[in-house]
């Protein structure tokens, strides 16, 4: 018995450390009028709304009460506008599977989206390039406007309004955590106070409220983050001539990557990450100058050096000897003719990762748990991956009659996703830093590295598989 | 140790070793008679003897069996529930502190919490086999279940969340209070669960033939008169209803691991919780079930990994095992049940499809 007590004290220490900040446990004072929800999702963005949808359509959640709290107004899209929105996301096949599991993908297909089949990524400082495509030219991913995704999710949420309640224009201002041990008069649920003063209780709180997550801060979960000295400029561009436009282009300039994502036969979306000053200048300059800047960013070879060029072609010849059939000539992206008026916007970039994704009765998903550079197009896909994993764990917990806020299945979700996300976050940060320099040794290293990776098809296949989960 | 109610740690270990080391029956009886003459000292110090003492005491009061000594109850809890004269206010505080341990998932009852990962799917899947379709979200809705020896409600709550109406009974008041307190915060469970502090015998008359399922999990190894217990379980079941039992087998291995290792060495189970003599083997259980009109459908072994804290299904039933028995559809006197039973079991064997994760051992 004594041995057991010692063991449980050891075990209790890390558990207590994870029990949240030491707040005085509030009394259960006539709060019986509070509705007790099974799950509350705080934050109604792409990831939060998709989470609420996925739970609402899950077969084992038919008996449960789910609430989604969104600070903004309900976005109603009566008619799809002619002009494309400038905020788009690259949706991986895995994310598309998730969206179709609750019927949102059908709405997206009925509105608009663009599949791309090839991706070319190349360096501004050398000839090195890497070309991704699937064996039989299947769709590698889809470019969808964020508004379209949001509208599809809203429609699906309306369809299950008996199970999922959505509160628009509501913001949670404070959270009260339950005590680790059940004491008399203290509620075991999480209590949420909204901006209008009303309170509600929930067995599980899911934080999907973005990289400045209120849930994460209130729970006291430590977060590692830093701001990049880069901002991203987005715009909608008109191409000079209509093309098949099913290729995604990305070039690594020393100031940051510039990407062209297909939207239609004549339109593409621009995502250009560059220094804060240059980004502000790009947004300010007039349209002609902007179009010239974009075209020269993709086409100009000003950053090439002879040394690196010859070293690169040396390796290229060596690889060609080994694999004579593979020829990857550098292709040039389509030229840009015009930019949509008022479609140029900039936003700052940063990196962030929460030390823990779960606490008793709390889970973080999406940007609340991790924030990444857009160079790999993985931000929202990681969020959708979090949703798939968490819904899977919650669904089997519900079918086993478990308390939804119990750590046993929440830690299963955390382990699964941390393994995947940490690797991806580290890789994107590494790539960003590696490609932010003009220093010759690093340029040489990355040139050879890129060429070698391009030559090894199984490796490329692994990278694509990892990114499309 | 004069007059003190609290047992020192070394005292417990010493007595524990003595108790489990003595497997000879005569020595037990000797100590027993001696104990009867000196009640106070016995109650305070010798928990394993107290077990037998209480049997004699309760027999003399006409109660032929009792759901005694849950796996979860430490020695001094028994003091409170039977002896009125030795209540100490500090002991009362200890009881309250311990009663709350039920719902500490990393505490003393952690193995029972993680056993839910096996027993809830076992019960759920076997009950769903008997119905044609079920409501998604609350698959067990419409079913009435009796949880005998429910303790703090660890098993009743998951079943309630799956839609069943559960009545949980336990002879210890504190357990019922803890269970009621815990369910009171959840409005859905509050309506579906009902707890009563009583014994099975007390509710037999009013609940004859009303339950779809009776669950006696970690109970039959603490019961004095297993025959009567099973008989009462059978009486409250509807025809065709299910009886679920999880208990410990009576083998050399269960003595070595279940008592010596779990209680004395590793402290997984509080000392004095179990008595090896009262463990029930599947064969003995089956014979008692058959003689009461219940046919054994499934026996599956369970293994606990103390390092990971998880249970696993196993082919080996020499430690813990789970059993599922079904009451025959035809009401028969126990004596002439065998003819009908054989036919029913053949029918059920034909209809029963093996459930995915559970190895089946049809004993015929």
mmCIF file of N, CA, C and O in Angstrom, chain B residues 285-347:
data_model
loop_
_atom_site.group_PDB
_atom_site.id
_atom_site.type_symbol
_atom_site.label_atom_id
_atom_site.label_comp_id
_atom_site.label_asym_id
_atom_site.label_seq_id
_atom_site.Cartn_x
_atom_site.Cartn_y
_atom_site.Cartn_z
ATOM 1 N N UNK B 285 -18.704 -21.634 -12.060
ATOM 2 C CA UNK B 285 -19.706 -20.627 -12.407
ATOM 3 C C UNK B 285 -20.707 -21.193 -13.392
ATOM 4 O O UNK B 285 -21.917 -21.004 -13.268
ATOM 5 N N UNK B 286 -20.187 -21.919 -14.364
ATOM 6 C CA UNK B 286 -21.077 -22.478 -15.370
ATOM 7 C C UNK B 286 -22.071 -23.438 -14.753
ATOM 8 O O UNK B 286 -23.257 -23.432 -15.099
ATOM 9 N N UNK B 287 -21.595 -24.275 -13.825
ATOM 10 C CA UNK B 287 -22.521 -25.264 -13.249
ATOM 11 C C UNK B 287 -23.602 -24.567 -12.449
ATOM 12 O O UNK B 287 -24.773 -24.944 -12.497
ATOM 13 N N UNK B 288 -23.244 -23.510 -11.743
ATOM 14 C CA UNK B 288 -24.264 -22.785 -10.980
ATOM 15 C C UNK B 288 -25.234 -22.098 -11.936
ATOM 16 O O UNK B 288 -26.453 -22.065 -11.707
ATOM 17 N N UNK B 289 -24.702 -21.542 -13.021
ATOM 18 C CA UNK B 289 -25.574 -20.867 -13.984
ATOM 19 C C UNK B 289 -26.555 -21.852 -14.593
ATOM 20 O O UNK B 289 -27.749 -21.584 -14.689
ATOM 21 N N UNK B 290 -26.026 -23.004 -15.002
ATOM 22 C CA UNK B 290 -26.897 -23.998 -15.636
ATOM 23 C C UNK B 290 -27.999 -24.431 -14.697
ATOM 24 O O UNK B 290 -29.158 -24.572 -15.103
ATOM 25 N N UNK B 291 -27.638 -24.622 -13.423
ATOM 26 C CA UNK B 291 -28.652 -25.132 -12.493
ATOM 27 C C UNK B 291 -29.707 -24.092 -12.187
ATOM 28 O O UNK B 291 -30.729 -24.396 -11.602
ATOM 29 N N UNK B 292 -29.461 -22.846 -12.617
ATOM 30 C CA UNK B 292 -30.460 -21.815 -12.379
ATOM 31 C C UNK B 292 -31.166 -21.386 -13.650
ATOM 32 O O UNK B 292 -31.865 -20.381 -13.660
ATOM 33 N N UNK B 293 -30.949 -22.116 -14.722
ATOM 34 C CA UNK B 293 -31.661 -21.788 -15.955
ATOM 35 C C UNK B 293 -30.978 -20.744 -16.802
ATOM 36 O O UNK B 293 -31.631 -20.083 -17.607
ATOM 37 N N UNK B 294 -29.672 -20.548 -16.611
ATOM 38 C CA UNK B 294 -28.940 -19.595 -17.440
ATOM 39 C C UNK B 294 -27.938 -20.369 -18.273
ATOM 40 O O UNK B 294 -27.233 -21.237 -17.750
ATOM 41 N N UNK B 295 -27.846 -20.040 -19.544
ATOM 42 C CA UNK B 295 -26.871 -20.770 -20.349
ATOM 43 C C UNK B 295 -25.707 -19.862 -20.706
ATOM 44 O O UNK B 295 -25.878 -18.728 -21.135
ATOM 45 N N UNK B 296 -24.509 -20.406 -20.480
ATOM 46 C CA UNK B 296 -23.297 -19.624 -20.660
ATOM 47 C C UNK B 296 -23.002 -19.469 -22.153
ATOM 48 O O UNK B 296 -22.878 -20.440 -22.867
ATOM 49 N N UNK B 297 -22.899 -18.237 -22.614
ATOM 50 C CA UNK B 297 -22.649 -17.998 -24.029
ATOM 51 C C UNK B 297 -21.186 -17.776 -24.328
ATOM 52 O O UNK B 297 -20.652 -18.242 -25.321
ATOM 53 N N UNK B 298 -20.551 -16.956 -23.510
ATOM 54 C CA UNK B 298 -19.178 -16.548 -23.803
ATOM 55 C C UNK B 298 -18.375 -16.491 -22.517
ATOM 56 O O UNK B 298 -18.879 -16.026 -21.500
ATOM 57 N N UNK B 299 -17.142 -16.983 -22.592
ATOM 58 C CA UNK B 299 -16.194 -16.737 -21.508
ATOM 59 C C UNK B 299 -14.939 -16.200 -22.178
ATOM 60 O O UNK B 299 -14.437 -16.777 -23.139
ATOM 61 N N UNK B 300 -14.442 -15.097 -21.694
ATOM 62 C CA UNK B 300 -13.242 -14.512 -22.309
ATOM 63 C C UNK B 300 -12.303 -14.057 -21.211
ATOM 64 O O UNK B 300 -12.731 -13.433 -20.247
ATOM 65 N N UNK B 301 -11.030 -14.373 -21.365
ATOM 66 C CA UNK B 301 -10.052 -13.989 -20.368
ATOM 67 C C UNK B 301 -9.654 -12.528 -20.511
ATOM 68 O O UNK B 301 -9.649 -11.974 -21.604
ATOM 69 N N UNK B 302 -9.321 -11.885 -19.396
ATOM 70 C CA UNK B 302 -8.854 -10.501 -19.409
ATOM 71 C C UNK B 302 -7.510 -10.441 -18.693
ATOM 72 O O UNK B 302 -7.318 -11.061 -17.650
ATOM 73 N N UNK B 303 -6.609 -9.674 -19.261
ATOM 74 C CA UNK B 303 -5.294 -9.539 -18.638
ATOM 75 C C UNK B 303 -4.997 -8.069 -18.388
ATOM 76 O O UNK B 303 -5.211 -7.224 -19.266
ATOM 77 N N UNK B 304 -4.474 -7.776 -17.207
ATOM 78 C CA UNK B 304 -4.137 -6.396 -16.873
ATOM 79 C C UNK B 304 -2.633 -6.204 -16.977
ATOM 80 O O UNK B 304 -1.865 -6.987 -16.442
ATOM 81 N N UNK B 305 -2.231 -5.176 -17.677
ATOM 82 C CA UNK B 305 -0.816 -4.846 -17.758
ATOM 83 C C UNK B 305 -0.545 -3.706 -16.772
ATOM 84 O O UNK B 305 -0.934 -2.565 -17.027
ATOM 85 N N UNK B 306 0.105 -4.000 -15.649
ATOM 86 C CA UNK B 306 0.251 -2.950 -14.622
ATOM 87 C C UNK B 306 1.164 -1.809 -15.062
ATOM 88 O O UNK B 306 1.111 -0.728 -14.499
ATOM 89 N N UNK B 307 1.995 -2.051 -16.086
ATOM 90 C CA UNK B 307 2.896 -0.993 -16.527
ATOM 91 C C UNK B 307 2.178 0.013 -17.397
ATOM 92 O O UNK B 307 2.369 1.213 -17.278
ATOM 93 N N UNK B 308 1.345 -0.483 -18.290
ATOM 94 C CA UNK B 308 0.633 0.462 -19.155
ATOM 95 C C UNK B 308 -0.683 0.894 -18.534
ATOM 96 O O UNK B 308 -1.237 1.924 -18.898
ATOM 97 N N UNK B 309 -1.201 0.091 -17.615
ATOM 98 C CA UNK B 309 -2.482 0.421 -17.009
ATOM 99 C C UNK B 309 -3.670 0.020 -17.854
ATOM 100 O O UNK B 309 -4.787 0.422 -17.565
ATOM 101 N N UNK B 310 -3.436 -0.757 -18.907
ATOM 102 C CA UNK B 310 -4.531 -1.158 -19.786
ATOM 103 C C UNK B 310 -4.841 -2.638 -19.645
ATOM 104 O O UNK B 310 -3.981 -3.452 -19.323
ATOM 105 N N UNK B 311 -6.101 -2.974 -19.909
ATOM 106 C CA UNK B 311 -6.535 -4.361 -19.938
ATOM 107 C C UNK B 311 -6.544 -4.845 -21.384
ATOM 108 O O UNK B 311 -6.734 -4.071 -22.301
ATOM 109 N N UNK B 312 -6.386 -6.170 -21.520
ATOM 110 C CA UNK B 312 -6.462 -6.772 -22.854
ATOM 111 C C UNK B 312 -7.282 -8.040 -22.790
ATOM 112 O O UNK B 312 -7.241 -8.758 -21.798
ATOM 113 N N UNK B 313 -7.959 -8.340 -23.875
ATOM 114 C CA UNK B 313 -8.633 -9.637 -23.963
ATOM 115 C C UNK B 313 -7.565 -10.709 -24.161
ATOM 116 O O UNK B 313 -6.510 -10.458 -24.720
ATOM 117 N N UNK B 314 -7.911 -11.919 -23.718
ATOM 118 C CA UNK B 314 -6.919 -12.983 -23.801
ATOM 119 C C UNK B 314 -7.631 -14.312 -23.927
ATOM 120 O O UNK B 314 -8.777 -14.461 -23.515
ATOM 121 N N UNK B 315 -6.937 -15.305 -24.497
ATOM 122 C CA UNK B 315 -7.503 -16.660 -24.539
ATOM 123 C C UNK B 315 -7.431 -17.294 -23.164
ATOM 124 O O UNK B 315 -8.175 -18.205 -22.843
ATOM 125 N N UNK B 316 -6.537 -16.787 -22.352
ATOM 126 C CA UNK B 316 -6.228 -17.396 -21.065
ATOM 127 C C UNK B 316 -7.179 -16.875 -19.993
ATOM 128 O O UNK B 316 -7.225 -15.679 -19.710
ATOM 129 N N UNK B 317 -7.961 -17.797 -19.399
ATOM 130 C CA UNK B 317 -8.909 -17.328 -18.381
ATOM 131 C C UNK B 317 -8.421 -17.605 -16.979
ATOM 132 O O UNK B 317 -9.193 -17.617 -16.026
ATOM 133 N N UNK B 318 -7.116 -17.838 -16.801
ATOM 134 C CA UNK B 318 -6.693 -18.251 -15.465
ATOM 135 C C UNK B 318 -6.558 -17.081 -14.492
ATOM 136 O O UNK B 318 -6.367 -17.301 -13.309
ATOM 137 N N UNK B 319 -6.672 -15.868 -14.952
ATOM 138 C CA UNK B 319 -6.668 -14.737 -14.017
ATOM 139 C C UNK B 319 -8.053 -14.099 -13.959
ATOM 140 O O UNK B 319 -8.934 -14.571 -13.285
ATOM 141 N N UNK B 320 -8.240 -13.022 -14.698
ATOM 142 C CA UNK B 320 -9.566 -12.411 -14.740
ATOM 143 C C UNK B 320 -10.307 -12.920 -15.964
ATOM 144 O O UNK B 320 -9.680 -13.243 -16.968
ATOM 145 N N UNK B 321 -11.618 -12.976 -15.865
ATOM 146 C CA UNK B 321 -12.383 -13.343 -17.041
ATOM 147 C C UNK B 321 -13.761 -12.700 -17.003
ATOM 148 O O UNK B 321 -14.246 -12.295 -15.953
ATOM 149 N N UNK B 322 -14.361 -12.611 -18.166
ATOM 150 C CA UNK B 322 -15.703 -12.066 -18.291
ATOM 151 C C UNK B 322 -16.599 -13.163 -18.843
ATOM 152 O O UNK B 322 -16.183 -13.928 -19.704
ATOM 153 N N UNK B 323 -17.814 -13.230 -18.324
ATOM 154 C CA UNK B 323 -18.737 -14.259 -18.774
ATOM 155 C C UNK B 323 -20.076 -13.629 -19.131
ATOM 156 O O UNK B 323 -20.530 -12.690 -18.483
ATOM 157 N N UNK B 324 -20.691 -14.168 -20.170
ATOM 158 C CA UNK B 324 -22.012 -13.694 -20.593
ATOM 159 C C UNK B 324 -22.939 -14.893 -20.637
ATOM 160 O O UNK B 324 -22.667 -15.877 -21.329
ATOM 161 N N UNK B 325 -24.034 -14.829 -19.867
ATOM 162 C CA UNK B 325 -24.996 -15.923 -19.842
ATOM 163 C C UNK B 325 -26.376 -15.372 -20.167
ATOM 164 O O UNK B 325 -26.673 -14.211 -19.886
ATOM 165 N N UNK B 326 -27.194 -16.218 -20.748
ATOM 166 C CA UNK B 326 -28.519 -15.783 -21.168
ATOM 167 C C UNK B 326 -29.569 -16.637 -20.469
ATOM 168 O O UNK B 326 -29.430 -17.866 -20.392
ATOM 169 N N UNK B 327 -30.599 -15.982 -19.963
ATOM 170 C CA UNK B 327 -31.677 -16.725 -19.310
ATOM 171 C C UNK B 327 -32.546 -17.369 -20.381
ATOM 172 O O UNK B 327 -32.856 -16.757 -21.400
ATOM 173 N N UNK B 328 -32.924 -18.603 -20.114
ATOM 174 C CA UNK B 328 -33.700 -19.306 -21.140
ATOM 175 C C UNK B 328 -35.052 -18.628 -21.332
ATOM 176 O O UNK B 328 -35.617 -18.053 -20.411
ATOM 177 N N UNK B 329 -35.554 -18.728 -22.557
ATOM 178 C CA UNK B 329 -36.801 -18.044 -22.886
ATOM 179 C C UNK B 329 -37.992 -18.676 -22.194
ATOM 180 O O UNK B 329 -38.951 -18.027 -21.859
ATOM 181 N N UNK B 330 -37.892 -19.997 -21.969
ATOM 182 C CA UNK B 330 -39.033 -20.705 -21.359
ATOM 183 C C UNK B 330 -38.841 -20.714 -19.861
ATOM 184 O O UNK B 330 -37.775 -21.041 -19.371
ATOM 185 N N UNK B 331 -39.885 -20.409 -19.119
ATOM 186 C CA UNK B 331 -39.774 -20.464 -17.667
ATOM 187 C C UNK B 331 -39.862 -21.900 -17.214
ATOM 188 O O UNK B 331 -40.857 -22.571 -17.442
ATOM 189 N N UNK B 332 -38.762 -22.407 -16.612
ATOM 190 C CA UNK B 332 -38.754 -23.804 -16.173
ATOM 191 C C UNK B 332 -38.304 -23.877 -14.731
ATOM 192 O O UNK B 332 -37.602 -23.015 -14.252
ATOM 193 N N UNK B 333 -38.662 -24.955 -14.049
ATOM 194 C CA UNK B 333 -38.062 -25.215 -12.751
ATOM 195 C C UNK B 333 -36.615 -25.568 -12.974
ATOM 196 O O UNK B 333 -36.306 -26.238 -13.946
ATOM 197 N N UNK B 334 -35.735 -25.160 -12.114
ATOM 198 C CA UNK B 334 -34.295 -25.395 -12.327
ATOM 199 C C UNK B 334 -33.962 -26.859 -12.596
ATOM 200 O O UNK B 334 -33.132 -27.168 -13.400
ATOM 201 N N UNK B 335 -34.690 -27.812 -11.938
ATOM 202 C CA UNK B 335 -34.332 -29.221 -12.099
ATOM 203 C C UNK B 335 -34.499 -29.712 -13.517
ATOM 204 O O UNK B 335 -33.627 -30.351 -14.074
ATOM 205 N N UNK B 336 -35.647 -29.376 -14.118
ATOM 206 C CA UNK B 336 -35.901 -29.913 -15.458
ATOM 207 C C UNK B 336 -35.407 -28.992 -16.542
ATOM 208 O O UNK B 336 -35.791 -29.107 -17.682
ATOM 209 N N UNK B 337 -34.534 -28.076 -16.176
ATOM 210 C CA UNK B 337 -34.105 -27.068 -17.155
ATOM 211 C C UNK B 337 -33.199 -27.650 -18.212
ATOM 212 O O UNK B 337 -33.082 -27.126 -19.296
ATOM 213 N N UNK B 338 -32.527 -28.785 -17.884
ATOM 214 C CA UNK B 338 -31.447 -29.232 -18.774
ATOM 215 C C UNK B 338 -31.903 -29.559 -20.177
ATOM 216 O O UNK B 338 -31.279 -29.180 -21.148
ATOM 217 N N UNK B 339 -33.056 -30.254 -20.306
ATOM 218 C CA UNK B 339 -33.535 -30.599 -21.657
ATOM 219 C C UNK B 339 -33.710 -29.339 -22.484
ATOM 220 O O UNK B 339 -33.202 -29.196 -23.574
ATOM 221 N N UNK B 340 -34.475 -28.402 -21.911
ATOM 222 C CA UNK B 340 -34.806 -27.197 -22.666
ATOM 223 C C UNK B 340 -33.563 -26.387 -22.932
ATOM 224 O O UNK B 340 -33.365 -25.828 -23.992
ATOM 225 N N UNK B 341 -32.672 -26.385 -21.926
ATOM 226 C CA UNK B 341 -31.443 -25.597 -22.062
ATOM 227 C C UNK B 341 -30.648 -26.053 -23.270
ATOM 228 O O UNK B 341 -30.168 -25.260 -24.052
ATOM 229 N N UNK B 342 -30.534 -27.382 -23.414
ATOM 230 C CA UNK B 342 -29.695 -27.886 -24.508
ATOM 231 C C UNK B 342 -30.251 -27.417 -25.837
ATOM 232 O O UNK B 342 -29.528 -26.987 -26.708
ATOM 233 N N UNK B 343 -31.602 -27.482 -25.944
ATOM 234 C CA UNK B 343 -32.173 -27.039 -27.226
ATOM 235 C C UNK B 343 -31.914 -25.557 -27.451
ATOM 236 O O UNK B 343 -31.529 -25.134 -28.510
ATOM 237 N N UNK B 344 -32.140 -24.782 -26.365
ATOM 238 C CA UNK B 344 -31.967 -23.340 -26.505
ATOM 239 C C UNK B 344 -30.548 -22.988 -26.886
ATOM 240 O O UNK B 344 -30.306 -22.140 -27.727
ATOM 241 N N UNK B 345 -29.588 -23.667 -26.213
ATOM 242 C CA UNK B 345 -28.206 -23.316 -26.495
ATOM 243 C C UNK B 345 -27.819 -23.689 -27.895
ATOM 244 O O UNK B 345 -27.053 -22.999 -28.544
ATOM 245 N N UNK B 346 -28.429 -24.812 -28.392
ATOM 246 C CA UNK B 346 -28.093 -25.161 -29.774
ATOM 247 C C UNK B 346 -28.614 -24.087 -30.712
ATOM 248 O O UNK B 346 -27.945 -23.659 -31.636
ATOM 249 N N UNK B 347 -29.847 -23.611 -30.379
ATOM 250 C CA UNK B 347 -30.397 -22.528 -31.200
ATOM 251 C C UNK B 347 -29.530 -21.296 -31.150
ATOM 252 O O UNK B 347 -29.220 -20.667 -32.137
#
